[in-house]
Coordinates of C-alpha atoms and ligand atoms in Angstrom, one line a residue:
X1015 CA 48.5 -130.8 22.8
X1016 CA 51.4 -129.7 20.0
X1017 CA 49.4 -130.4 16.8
X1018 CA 46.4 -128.2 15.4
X1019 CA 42.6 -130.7 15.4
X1020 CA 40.1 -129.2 12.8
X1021 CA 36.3 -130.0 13.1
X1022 CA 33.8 -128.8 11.4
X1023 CA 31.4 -126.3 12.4
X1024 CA 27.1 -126.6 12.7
X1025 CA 26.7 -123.1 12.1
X1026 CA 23.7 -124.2 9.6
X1027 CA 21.1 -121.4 10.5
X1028 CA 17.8 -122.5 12.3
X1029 CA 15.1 -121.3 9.7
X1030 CA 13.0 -119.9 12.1
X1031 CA 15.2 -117.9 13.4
X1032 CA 16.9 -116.9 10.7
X1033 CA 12.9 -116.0 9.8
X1034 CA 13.0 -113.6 12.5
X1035 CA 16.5 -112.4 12.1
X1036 CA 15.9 -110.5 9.4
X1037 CA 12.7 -108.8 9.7
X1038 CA 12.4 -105.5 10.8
X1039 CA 14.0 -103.5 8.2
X1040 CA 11.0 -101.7 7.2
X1041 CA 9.6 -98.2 7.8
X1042 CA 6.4 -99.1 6.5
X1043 CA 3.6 -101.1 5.2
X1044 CA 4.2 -99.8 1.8
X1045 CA 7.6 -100.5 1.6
X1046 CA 7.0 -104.0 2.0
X1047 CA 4.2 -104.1 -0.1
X1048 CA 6.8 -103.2 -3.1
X1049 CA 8.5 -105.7 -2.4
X1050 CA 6.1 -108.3 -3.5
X1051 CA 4.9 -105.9 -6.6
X1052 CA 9.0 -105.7 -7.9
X1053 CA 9.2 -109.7 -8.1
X1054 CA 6.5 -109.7 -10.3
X1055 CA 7.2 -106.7 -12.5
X1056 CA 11.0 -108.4 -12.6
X1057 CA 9.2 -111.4 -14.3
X1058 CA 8.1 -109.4 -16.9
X1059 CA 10.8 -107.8 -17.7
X1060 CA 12.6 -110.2 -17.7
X1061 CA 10.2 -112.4 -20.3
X1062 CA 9.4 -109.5 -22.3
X1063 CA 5.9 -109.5 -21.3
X1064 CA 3.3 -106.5 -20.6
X1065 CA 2.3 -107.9 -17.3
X1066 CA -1.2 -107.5 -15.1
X1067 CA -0.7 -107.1 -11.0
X1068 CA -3.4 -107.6 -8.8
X1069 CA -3.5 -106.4 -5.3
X1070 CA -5.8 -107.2 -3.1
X1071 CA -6.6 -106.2 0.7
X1072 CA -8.9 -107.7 2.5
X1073 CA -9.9 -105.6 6.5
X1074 CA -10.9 -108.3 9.2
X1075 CA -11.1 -107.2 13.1
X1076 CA -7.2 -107.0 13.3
X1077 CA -5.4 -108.3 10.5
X1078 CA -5.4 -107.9 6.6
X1079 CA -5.6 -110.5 4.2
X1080 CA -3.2 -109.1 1.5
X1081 CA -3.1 -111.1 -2.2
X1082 CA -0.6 -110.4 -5.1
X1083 CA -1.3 -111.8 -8.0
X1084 CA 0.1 -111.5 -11.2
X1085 CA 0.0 -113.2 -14.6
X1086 CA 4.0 -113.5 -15.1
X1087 CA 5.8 -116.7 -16.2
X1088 CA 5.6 -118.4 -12.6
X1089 CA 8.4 -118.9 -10.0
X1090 CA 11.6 -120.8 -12.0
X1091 CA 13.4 -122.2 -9.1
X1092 CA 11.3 -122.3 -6.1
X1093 CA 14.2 -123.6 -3.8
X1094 CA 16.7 -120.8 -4.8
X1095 CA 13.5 -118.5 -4.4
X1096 CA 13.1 -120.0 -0.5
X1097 CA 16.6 -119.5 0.1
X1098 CA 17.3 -116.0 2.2
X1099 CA 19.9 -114.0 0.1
X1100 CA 20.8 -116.6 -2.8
X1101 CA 21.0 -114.5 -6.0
X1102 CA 21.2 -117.2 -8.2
X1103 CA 17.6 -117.2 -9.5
X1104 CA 17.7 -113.2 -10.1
X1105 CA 15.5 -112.8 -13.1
X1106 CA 16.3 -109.3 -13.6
X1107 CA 18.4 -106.4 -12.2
X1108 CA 14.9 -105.5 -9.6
X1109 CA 16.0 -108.8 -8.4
X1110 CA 18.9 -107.4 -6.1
X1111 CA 19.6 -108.8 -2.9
X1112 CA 17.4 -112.5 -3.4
X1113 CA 16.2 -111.2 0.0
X1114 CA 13.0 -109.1 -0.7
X1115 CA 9.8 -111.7 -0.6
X1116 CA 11.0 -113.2 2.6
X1117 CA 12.0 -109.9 3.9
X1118 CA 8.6 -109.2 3.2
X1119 CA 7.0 -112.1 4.7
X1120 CA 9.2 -112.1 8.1
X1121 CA 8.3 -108.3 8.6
X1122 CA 5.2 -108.8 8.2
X1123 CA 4.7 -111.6 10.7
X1124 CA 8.0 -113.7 11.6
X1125 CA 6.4 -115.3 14.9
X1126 CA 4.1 -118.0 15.8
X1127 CA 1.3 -116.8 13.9
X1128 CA 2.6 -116.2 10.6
X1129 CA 0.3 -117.0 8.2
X1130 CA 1.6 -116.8 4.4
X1131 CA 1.6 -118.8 1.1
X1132 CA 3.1 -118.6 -2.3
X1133 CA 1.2 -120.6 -5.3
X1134 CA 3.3 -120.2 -8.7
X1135 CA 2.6 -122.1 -12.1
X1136 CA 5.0 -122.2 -14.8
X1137 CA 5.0 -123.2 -18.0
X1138 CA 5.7 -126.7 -17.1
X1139 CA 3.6 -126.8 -14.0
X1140 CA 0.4 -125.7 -16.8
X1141 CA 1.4 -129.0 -18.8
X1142 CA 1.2 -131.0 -15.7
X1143 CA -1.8 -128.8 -15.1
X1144 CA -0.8 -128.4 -11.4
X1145 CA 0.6 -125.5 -9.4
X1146 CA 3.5 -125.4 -6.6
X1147 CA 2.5 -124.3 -3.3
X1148 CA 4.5 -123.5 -0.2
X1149 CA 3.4 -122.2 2.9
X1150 CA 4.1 -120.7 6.3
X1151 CA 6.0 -121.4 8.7
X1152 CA 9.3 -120.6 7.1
X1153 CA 12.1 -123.5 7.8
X1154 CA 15.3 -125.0 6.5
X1155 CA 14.1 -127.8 4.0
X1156 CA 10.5 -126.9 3.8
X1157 CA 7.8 -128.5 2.2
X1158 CA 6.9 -127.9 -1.7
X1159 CA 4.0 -128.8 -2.6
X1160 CA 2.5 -129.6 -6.1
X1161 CA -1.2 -128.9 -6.4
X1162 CA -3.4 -130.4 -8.7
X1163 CA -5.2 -127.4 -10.7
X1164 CA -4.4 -123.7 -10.8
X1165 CA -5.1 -123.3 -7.2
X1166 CA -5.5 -119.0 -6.8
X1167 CA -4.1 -118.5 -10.4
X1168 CA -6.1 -117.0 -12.8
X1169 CA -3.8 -117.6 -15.9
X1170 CA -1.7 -120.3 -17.4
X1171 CA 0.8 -119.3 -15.6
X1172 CA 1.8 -116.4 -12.6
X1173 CA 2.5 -115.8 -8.7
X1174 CA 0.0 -115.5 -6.1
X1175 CA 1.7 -114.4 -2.7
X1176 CA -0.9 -114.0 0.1
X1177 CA 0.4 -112.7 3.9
X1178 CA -1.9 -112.1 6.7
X1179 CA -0.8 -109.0 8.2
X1180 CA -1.7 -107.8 11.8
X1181 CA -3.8 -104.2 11.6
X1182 CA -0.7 -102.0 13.3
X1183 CA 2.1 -103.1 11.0
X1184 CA -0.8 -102.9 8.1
X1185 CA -1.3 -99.3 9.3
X1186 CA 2.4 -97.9 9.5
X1187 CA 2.3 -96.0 6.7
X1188 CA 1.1 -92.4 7.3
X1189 CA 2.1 -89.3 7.2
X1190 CA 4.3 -87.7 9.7
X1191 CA 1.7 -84.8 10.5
X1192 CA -1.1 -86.9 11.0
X1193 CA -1.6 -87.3 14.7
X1194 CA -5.3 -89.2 14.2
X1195 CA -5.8 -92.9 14.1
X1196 CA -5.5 -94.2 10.4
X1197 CA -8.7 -96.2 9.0
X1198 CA -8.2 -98.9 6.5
X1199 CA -9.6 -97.0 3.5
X1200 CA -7.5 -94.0 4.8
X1201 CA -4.5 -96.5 4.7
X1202 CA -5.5 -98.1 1.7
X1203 CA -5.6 -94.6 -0.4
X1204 CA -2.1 -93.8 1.1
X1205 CA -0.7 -97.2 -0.4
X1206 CA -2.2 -95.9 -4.0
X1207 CA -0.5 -92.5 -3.7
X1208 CA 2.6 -94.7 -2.8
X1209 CA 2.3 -97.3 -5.8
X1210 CA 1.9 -94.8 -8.2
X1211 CA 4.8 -92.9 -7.1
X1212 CA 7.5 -95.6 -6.5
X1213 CA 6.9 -97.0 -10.1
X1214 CA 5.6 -93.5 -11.8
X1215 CA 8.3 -93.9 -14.6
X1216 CA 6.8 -97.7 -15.1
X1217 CA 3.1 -96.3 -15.0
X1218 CA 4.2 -93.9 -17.5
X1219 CA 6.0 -96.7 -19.7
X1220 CA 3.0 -98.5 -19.5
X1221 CA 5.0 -101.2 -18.7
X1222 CA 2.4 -103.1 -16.9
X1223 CA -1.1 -102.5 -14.8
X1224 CA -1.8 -102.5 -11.4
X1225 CA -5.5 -103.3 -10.4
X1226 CA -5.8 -102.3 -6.3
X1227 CA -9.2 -104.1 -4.2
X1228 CA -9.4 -102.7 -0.9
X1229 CA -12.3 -104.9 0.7
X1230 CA -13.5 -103.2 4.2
X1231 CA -15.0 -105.1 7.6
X1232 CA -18.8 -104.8 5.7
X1233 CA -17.6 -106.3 2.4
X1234 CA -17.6 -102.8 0.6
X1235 CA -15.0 -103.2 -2.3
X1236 CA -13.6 -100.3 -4.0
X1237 CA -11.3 -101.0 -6.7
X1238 CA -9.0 -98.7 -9.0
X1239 CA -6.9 -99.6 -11.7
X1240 CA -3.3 -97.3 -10.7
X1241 CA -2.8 -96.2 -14.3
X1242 CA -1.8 -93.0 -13.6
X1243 CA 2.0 -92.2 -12.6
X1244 CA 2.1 -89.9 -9.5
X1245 CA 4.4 -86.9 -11.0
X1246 CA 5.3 -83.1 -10.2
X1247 CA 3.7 -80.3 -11.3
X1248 CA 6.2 -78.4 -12.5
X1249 CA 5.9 -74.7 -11.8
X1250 CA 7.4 -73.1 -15.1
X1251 CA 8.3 -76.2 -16.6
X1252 CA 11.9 -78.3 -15.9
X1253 CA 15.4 -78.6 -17.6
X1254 CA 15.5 -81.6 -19.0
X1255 CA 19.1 -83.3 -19.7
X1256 CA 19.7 -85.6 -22.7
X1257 CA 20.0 -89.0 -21.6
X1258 CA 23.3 -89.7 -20.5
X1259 CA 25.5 -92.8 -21.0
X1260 CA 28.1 -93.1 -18.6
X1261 CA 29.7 -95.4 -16.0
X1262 CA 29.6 -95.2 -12.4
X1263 CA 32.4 -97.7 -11.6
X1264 CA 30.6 -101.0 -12.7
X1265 CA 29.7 -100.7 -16.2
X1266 CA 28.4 -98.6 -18.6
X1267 CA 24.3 -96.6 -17.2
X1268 CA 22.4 -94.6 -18.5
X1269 CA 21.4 -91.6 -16.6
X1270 CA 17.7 -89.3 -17.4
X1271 CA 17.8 -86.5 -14.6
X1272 CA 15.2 -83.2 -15.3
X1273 CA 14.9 -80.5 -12.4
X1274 CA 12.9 -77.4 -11.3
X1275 CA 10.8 -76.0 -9.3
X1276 CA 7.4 -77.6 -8.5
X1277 CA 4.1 -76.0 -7.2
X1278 CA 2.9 -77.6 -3.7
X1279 CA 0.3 -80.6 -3.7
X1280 CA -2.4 -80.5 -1.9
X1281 CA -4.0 -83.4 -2.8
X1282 CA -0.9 -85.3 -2.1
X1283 CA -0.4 -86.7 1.4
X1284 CA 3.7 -87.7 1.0
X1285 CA 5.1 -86.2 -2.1
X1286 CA 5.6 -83.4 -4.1
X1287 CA 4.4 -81.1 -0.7
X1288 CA 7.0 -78.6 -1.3
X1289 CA 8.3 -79.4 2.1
X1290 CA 12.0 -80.4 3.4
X1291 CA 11.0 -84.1 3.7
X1292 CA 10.0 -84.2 -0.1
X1293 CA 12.3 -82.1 -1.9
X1294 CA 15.6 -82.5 -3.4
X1295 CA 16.7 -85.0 -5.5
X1296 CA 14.9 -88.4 -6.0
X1297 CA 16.6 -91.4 -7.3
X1298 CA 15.2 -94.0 -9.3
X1299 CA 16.8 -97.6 -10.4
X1300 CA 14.9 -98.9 -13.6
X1301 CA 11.9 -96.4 -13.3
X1302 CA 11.0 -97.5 -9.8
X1303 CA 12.2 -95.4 -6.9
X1304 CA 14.7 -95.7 -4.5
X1305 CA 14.9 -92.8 -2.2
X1306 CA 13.7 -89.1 -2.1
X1307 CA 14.2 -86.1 0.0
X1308 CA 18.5 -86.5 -0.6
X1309 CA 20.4 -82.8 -0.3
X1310 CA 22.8 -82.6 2.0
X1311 CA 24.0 -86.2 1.0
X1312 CA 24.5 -84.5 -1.9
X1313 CA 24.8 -80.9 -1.6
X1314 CA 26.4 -80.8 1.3
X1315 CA 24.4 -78.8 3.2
X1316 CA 20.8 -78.7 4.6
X1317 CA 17.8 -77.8 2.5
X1318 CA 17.0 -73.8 2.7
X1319 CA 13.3 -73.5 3.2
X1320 CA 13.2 -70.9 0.0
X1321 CA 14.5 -74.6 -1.7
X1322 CA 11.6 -76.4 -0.8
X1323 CA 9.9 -76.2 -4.4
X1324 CA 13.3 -78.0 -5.8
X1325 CA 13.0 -81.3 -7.3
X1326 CA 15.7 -83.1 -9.2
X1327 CA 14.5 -86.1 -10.3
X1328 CA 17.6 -89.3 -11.5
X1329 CA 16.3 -92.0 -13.4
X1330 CA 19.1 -95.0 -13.5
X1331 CA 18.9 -97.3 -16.2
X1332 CA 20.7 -100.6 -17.0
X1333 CA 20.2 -104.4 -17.1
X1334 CA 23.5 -104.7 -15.5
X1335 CA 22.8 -105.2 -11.5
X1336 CA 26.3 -104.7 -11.1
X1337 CA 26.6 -101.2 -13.1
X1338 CA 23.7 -99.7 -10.4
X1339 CA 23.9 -98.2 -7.2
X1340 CA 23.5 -100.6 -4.6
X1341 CA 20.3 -100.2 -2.6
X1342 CA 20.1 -101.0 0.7
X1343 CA 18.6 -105.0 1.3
X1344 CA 14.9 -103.1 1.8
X1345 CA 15.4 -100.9 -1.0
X1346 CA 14.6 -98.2 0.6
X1347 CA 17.9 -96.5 0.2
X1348 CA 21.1 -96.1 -1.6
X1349 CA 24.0 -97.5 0.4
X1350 CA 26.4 -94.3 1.9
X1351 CA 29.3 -96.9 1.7
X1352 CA 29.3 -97.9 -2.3
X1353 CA 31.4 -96.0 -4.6
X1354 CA 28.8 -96.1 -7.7
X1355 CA 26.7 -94.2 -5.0
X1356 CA 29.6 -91.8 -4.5
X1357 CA 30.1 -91.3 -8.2
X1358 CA 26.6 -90.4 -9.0
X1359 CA 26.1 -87.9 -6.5
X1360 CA 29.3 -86.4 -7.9
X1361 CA 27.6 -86.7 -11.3
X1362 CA 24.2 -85.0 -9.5
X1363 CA 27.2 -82.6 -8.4
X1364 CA 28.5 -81.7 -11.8
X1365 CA 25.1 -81.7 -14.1
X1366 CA 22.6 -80.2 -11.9
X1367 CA 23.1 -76.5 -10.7
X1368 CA 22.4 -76.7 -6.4
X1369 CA 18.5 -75.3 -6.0
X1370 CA 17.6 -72.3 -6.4
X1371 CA 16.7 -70.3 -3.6
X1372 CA 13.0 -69.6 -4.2
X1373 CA 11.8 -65.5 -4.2
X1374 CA 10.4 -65.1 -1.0
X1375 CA 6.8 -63.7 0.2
X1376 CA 8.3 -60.6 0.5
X1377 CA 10.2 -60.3 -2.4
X1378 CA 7.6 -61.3 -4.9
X1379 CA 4.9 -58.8 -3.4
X1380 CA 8.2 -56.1 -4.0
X1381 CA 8.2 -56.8 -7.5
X1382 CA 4.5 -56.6 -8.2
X1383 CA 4.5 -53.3 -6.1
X1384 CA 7.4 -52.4 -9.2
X1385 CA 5.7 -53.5 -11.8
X1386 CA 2.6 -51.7 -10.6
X1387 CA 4.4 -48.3 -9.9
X1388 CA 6.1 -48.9 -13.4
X1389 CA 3.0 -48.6 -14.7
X1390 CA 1.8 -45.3 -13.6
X1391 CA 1.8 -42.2 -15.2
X1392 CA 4.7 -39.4 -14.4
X1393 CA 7.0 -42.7 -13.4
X1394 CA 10.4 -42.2 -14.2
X1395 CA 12.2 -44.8 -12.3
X1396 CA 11.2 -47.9 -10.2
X1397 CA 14.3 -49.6 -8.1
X1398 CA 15.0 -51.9 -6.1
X1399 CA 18.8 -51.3 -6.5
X1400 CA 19.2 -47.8 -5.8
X1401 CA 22.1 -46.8 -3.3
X1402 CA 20.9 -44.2 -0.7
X1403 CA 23.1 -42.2 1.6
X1404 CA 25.4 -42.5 -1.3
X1405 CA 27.2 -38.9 0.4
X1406 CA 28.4 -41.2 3.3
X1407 CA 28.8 -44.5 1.0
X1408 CA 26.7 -46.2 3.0
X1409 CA 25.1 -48.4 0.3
X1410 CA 21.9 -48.7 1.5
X1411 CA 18.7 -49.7 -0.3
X1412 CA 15.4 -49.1 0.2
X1413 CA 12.7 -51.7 -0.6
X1414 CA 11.7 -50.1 -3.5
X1415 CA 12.2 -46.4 -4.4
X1416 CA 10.1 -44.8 -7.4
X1417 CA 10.9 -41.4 -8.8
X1418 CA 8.2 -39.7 -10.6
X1419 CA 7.2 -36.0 -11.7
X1420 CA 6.5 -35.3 -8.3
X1421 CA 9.3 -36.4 -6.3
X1422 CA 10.3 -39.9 -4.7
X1423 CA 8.4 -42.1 -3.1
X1424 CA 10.5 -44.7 -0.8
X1425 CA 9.0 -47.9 0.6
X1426 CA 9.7 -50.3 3.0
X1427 CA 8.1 -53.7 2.9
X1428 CA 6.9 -56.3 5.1
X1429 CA 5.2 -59.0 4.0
X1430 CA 3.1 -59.6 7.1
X1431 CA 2.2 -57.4 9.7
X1432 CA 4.6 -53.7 10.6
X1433 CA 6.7 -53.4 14.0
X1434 CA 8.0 -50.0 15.2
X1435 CA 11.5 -50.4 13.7
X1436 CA 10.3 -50.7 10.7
X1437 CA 9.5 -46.8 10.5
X1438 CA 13.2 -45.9 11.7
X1439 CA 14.3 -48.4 8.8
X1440 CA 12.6 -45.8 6.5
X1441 CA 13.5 -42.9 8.4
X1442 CA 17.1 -44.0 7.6
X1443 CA 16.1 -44.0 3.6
X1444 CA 14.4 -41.0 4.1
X1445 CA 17.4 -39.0 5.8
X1446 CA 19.8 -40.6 2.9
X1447 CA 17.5 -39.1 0.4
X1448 CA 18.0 -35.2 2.2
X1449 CA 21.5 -36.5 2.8
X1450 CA 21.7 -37.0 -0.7
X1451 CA 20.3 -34.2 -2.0
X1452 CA 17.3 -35.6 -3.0
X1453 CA 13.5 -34.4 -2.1
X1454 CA 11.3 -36.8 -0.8
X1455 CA 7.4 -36.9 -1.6
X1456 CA 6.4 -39.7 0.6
X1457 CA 7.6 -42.4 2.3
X1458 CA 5.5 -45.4 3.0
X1459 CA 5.9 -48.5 5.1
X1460 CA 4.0 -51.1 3.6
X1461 CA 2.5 -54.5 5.5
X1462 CA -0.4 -56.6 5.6
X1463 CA -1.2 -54.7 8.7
X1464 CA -0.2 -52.0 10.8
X1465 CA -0.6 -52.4 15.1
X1466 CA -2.0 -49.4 17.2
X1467 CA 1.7 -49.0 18.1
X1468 CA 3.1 -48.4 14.6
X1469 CA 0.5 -45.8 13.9
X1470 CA 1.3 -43.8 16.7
X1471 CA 5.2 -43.5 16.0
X1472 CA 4.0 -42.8 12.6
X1473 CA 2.0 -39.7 14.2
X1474 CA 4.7 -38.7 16.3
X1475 CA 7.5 -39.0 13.5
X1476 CA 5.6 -36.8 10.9
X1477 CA 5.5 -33.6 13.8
X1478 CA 9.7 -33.8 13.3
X1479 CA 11.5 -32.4 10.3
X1480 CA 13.7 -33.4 8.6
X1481 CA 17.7 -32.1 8.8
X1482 CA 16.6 -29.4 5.5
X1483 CA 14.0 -28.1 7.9
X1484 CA 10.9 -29.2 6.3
X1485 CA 8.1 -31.7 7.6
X1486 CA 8.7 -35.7 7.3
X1487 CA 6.6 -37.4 5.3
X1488 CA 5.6 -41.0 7.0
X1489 CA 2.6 -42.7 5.4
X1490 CA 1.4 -46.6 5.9
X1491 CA -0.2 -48.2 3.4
X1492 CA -1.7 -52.0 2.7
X1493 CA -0.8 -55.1 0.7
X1494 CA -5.0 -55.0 -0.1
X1495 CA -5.1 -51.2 -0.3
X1496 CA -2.6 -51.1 -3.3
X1497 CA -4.3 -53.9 -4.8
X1498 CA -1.3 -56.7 -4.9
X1499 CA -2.4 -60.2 -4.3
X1500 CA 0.2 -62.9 -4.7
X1501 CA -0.8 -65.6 -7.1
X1502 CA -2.4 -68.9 -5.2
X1503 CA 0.9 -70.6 -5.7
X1504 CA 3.1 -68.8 -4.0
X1505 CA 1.2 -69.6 -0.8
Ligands
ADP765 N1 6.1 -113.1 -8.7 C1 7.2 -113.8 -9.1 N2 7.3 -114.3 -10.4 C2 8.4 -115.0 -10.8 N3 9.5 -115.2 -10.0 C3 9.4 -114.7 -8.7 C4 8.3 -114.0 -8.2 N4 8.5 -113.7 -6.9 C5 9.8 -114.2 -6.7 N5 10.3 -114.8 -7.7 C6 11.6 -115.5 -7.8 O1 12.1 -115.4 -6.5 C7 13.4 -114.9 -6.5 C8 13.8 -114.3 -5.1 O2 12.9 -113.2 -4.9 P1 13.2 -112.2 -3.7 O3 13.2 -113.0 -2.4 O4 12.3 -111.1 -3.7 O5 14.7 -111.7 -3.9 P2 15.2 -110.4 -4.6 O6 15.4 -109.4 -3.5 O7 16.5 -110.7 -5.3 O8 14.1 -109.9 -5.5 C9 13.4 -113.9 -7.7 O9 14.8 -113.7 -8.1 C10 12.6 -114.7 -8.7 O10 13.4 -115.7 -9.3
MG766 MG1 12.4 -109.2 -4.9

């Protein structure tokens, strides 16, 4: 055989497989749920229109009926809109991958039992009066359907997806720590918490309205309208930079970023915990968030626990898809291997000062000791700086030492309970101070506690003298007993 044959290849994907190809790419429920909820908010940015969303769950034995519904401008090209990854029909720059409602649909059930449909009505389709319909299973070449009427539509025009989803997929999203079986109205409150914080920025736009129905097994509907944006509370306020235009490698952005220090939710069950997993910097595309919990992607290095208040929060605006980030086909990530992703974590870099290590327990109970000794009569100087053993150059500090009238008083400080060393770790103050030249009054370890063990080292320590010949002075005193109480916050 000398010459080169060329045939054609049937590499045309089975649909159904293709289906189940590319599920899977979820961590959760909620993830997928936003999916469906940024096709429709695209609609109405795209057409300029202050848009209602409707989601609706519905518990059975072992599935959920899930509806979402909204009032946009209807589906334009329901073939492009079937086809997995075609970005022609993109409406707007949410519209990223033309991958997310059937990524949607195949995680949530890709087998033999999927049970799905999509109604839309356009503008065209309201003239006819009909609506298009298509339903599961997914295949190559699938039926469309045109309904007489407005089928599940409530307005002239808009979407209606509905997905039956199995209870365990339904009930993925929880958090990490709770080890407890989820119930549907548990699982239902998370996906609130998680709406209103992947599109606070849009909440707080008003941009558009989210009405959520959770409908339990005994037909007990509770309903909420999401209207307020899930935000930090910002401990002494945030730096806030001035919006910034600039261009990450494919076309001109614009960047809002504010950071600080937050106080911990309790109320929340994912975000805004003061914990590693939801610190650090959060990165939104167009309001609606991308990922959270990013500082050694950026910083280089692991969060610090005394950083866990730190939240830096990157808002990325532009119409331009191809000026953004790219997100990972999910969206639930930036991609590690684009350059615009490279470049604004420089930016992030360059305009945001790395966090700030909180004051620790121990520190902040220091300084209202200081300010508290400060405050006394005879005080002549309250330190946390102040070298002792200064004859040898040792440069060592006490916790706090306070000269008064009467002499010094050194401390040493633990914020929770006292451990024999701790009284040689005074001792050594206290000898700097003779050492030095300096008389001491008193010096006091201070915990939250003291053991049995502590007290009687304290005992036997205060029968010795000192190297001037005269009696040591060991005392122990209390957080309580001196009256300092750290503010609920700081707990
Ligand atoms: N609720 C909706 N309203 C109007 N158009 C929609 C809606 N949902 C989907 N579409 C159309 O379907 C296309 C594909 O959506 P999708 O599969 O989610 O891809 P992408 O990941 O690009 O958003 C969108 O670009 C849009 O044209
Ligand atoms: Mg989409």
């Amino acid at each position: 055989m000398k010459e080169i044959i060329t045939r054609k290849s049937r590499n045309i994907p089975d649909g159904k497989e293709l289906f189940e190809g590319i599920s899977g790419n979820f961590k959760d429920f909620g993830q997928t749920l936003c999916e469906l909820t940024d096709n429709a908010i695209s609609n109405f940015r795209a057409h300029n229109i202050r848009g209602f969303i409707e989601i609706m769950l519905v518990e059975h034995d072992d599935y959920v009926d899930v509806t979402v519904r909204d009032n946009g401008t209807g589906i334009e090209n329901m073939d492009a809109t079937l086809t997995i990854a075609a970005r022609s029909c993109a409406e707007s720059a949410l519209n990223e991958h033309g991958m997310g409602l059937k990524h949607a649909l195949a995680s949530i059930n890709a087998g033999a039992d999927q049970h799905w449909s999509i109604q839309t009505r356009t503008a065209e389709d309201a003239a006819h009066d009909r609506h298009q319909r298509v339903e599961s299973p997914y295949s190559i070449g699938m039926p469309v359907y045109l309904v007489p009427g407005s089928g599940d539509i409530v307005d002239d025009t808009g979407t209606v997806v509905q997905v039956r989803c199995p209870m365990h997929k339904f009930l993925t999203l929880k958090p990490a720590s709770q080890k407890d079986d989820l119930s549907f109205a548990q699982a239902a409150s998370y996906l609130c918490e998680m709406l209103r914080y992947t599109y606070a920025n849009l909440l707080r736009d008003e941009v558009f309205s989210i009405l959520f129905t959770a409908v339990d097994k005994t037909g007990t509907s509770d309903d909420a309208w999401l209207a307020e944006p899930l935000e930090p509370i910002w401990r002494n306020g945030y730096t806030e930079l001035p919006p910034v235009e600039t261009d990450l490698g494919g076309g001109a952005v614009t960047i809002f970023c504010r950071y600080g220090s937050i106080r911990r939710s309790k109320k929340n069950a994912f975000y805004y915990k003061a914990n590693m997993a939801s610190s650090g910097a959060e990165i939104r595309i167009n309001g609606r968030v991308i990922q959270h919990g990013l500082h050694s992607e950026i910083w280089g290095k692991a969060l610090h626990p005394n950083q866990n208040r730190f939240i830096a929060q990157i808002d990325i605006l532009s119409d331009q898809s191809a000026a953004l980030p790219d997100t990972k086909s999910a969206k639930n990530g930036l991609r590690e291997d684009d350059a615009k992703v490279a470049a604004l974590f420089s930016w992030i870099r360059a305009n945001v000062p790395e966090p700030v290590k909180d004051e620790g327990r121990e520190q902040m109970l220091v300084r209202l000791l200081a300010e508290k000794k400060a405050a006394e009569a005879g005080v002549l100087r309250v330190s946390t700086e102040k070298n002792l053993y200064q004859c040898l150059k040792l440069q060592i500090k006490s916790d706090l030492f306070v000269s008064s009238t009467e002499g010094v008083t050194l401390f040493e400080a633990k914020a929770g309970g006292s451990k024999a060393e701790d009284l040689y770790q005074l001792r050594m103050y206290h000898d700097g101070c003779i050492a030095d030249d300096m008389e001491v009054r008193e010096a006091v370890l201070i915990a939250r506690r003291h053991p049995d063990t502590v007290r009687a080292l304290l005992a036997e320590l205060n029968r010795q003298k000192d190297k001037k010949g005269r009696p040591y002075h060991f005392a122990l005193s209390t957080w309580d007993e001196e009256g300092i109480v750290l503010p609920p916050d700081a707990a």
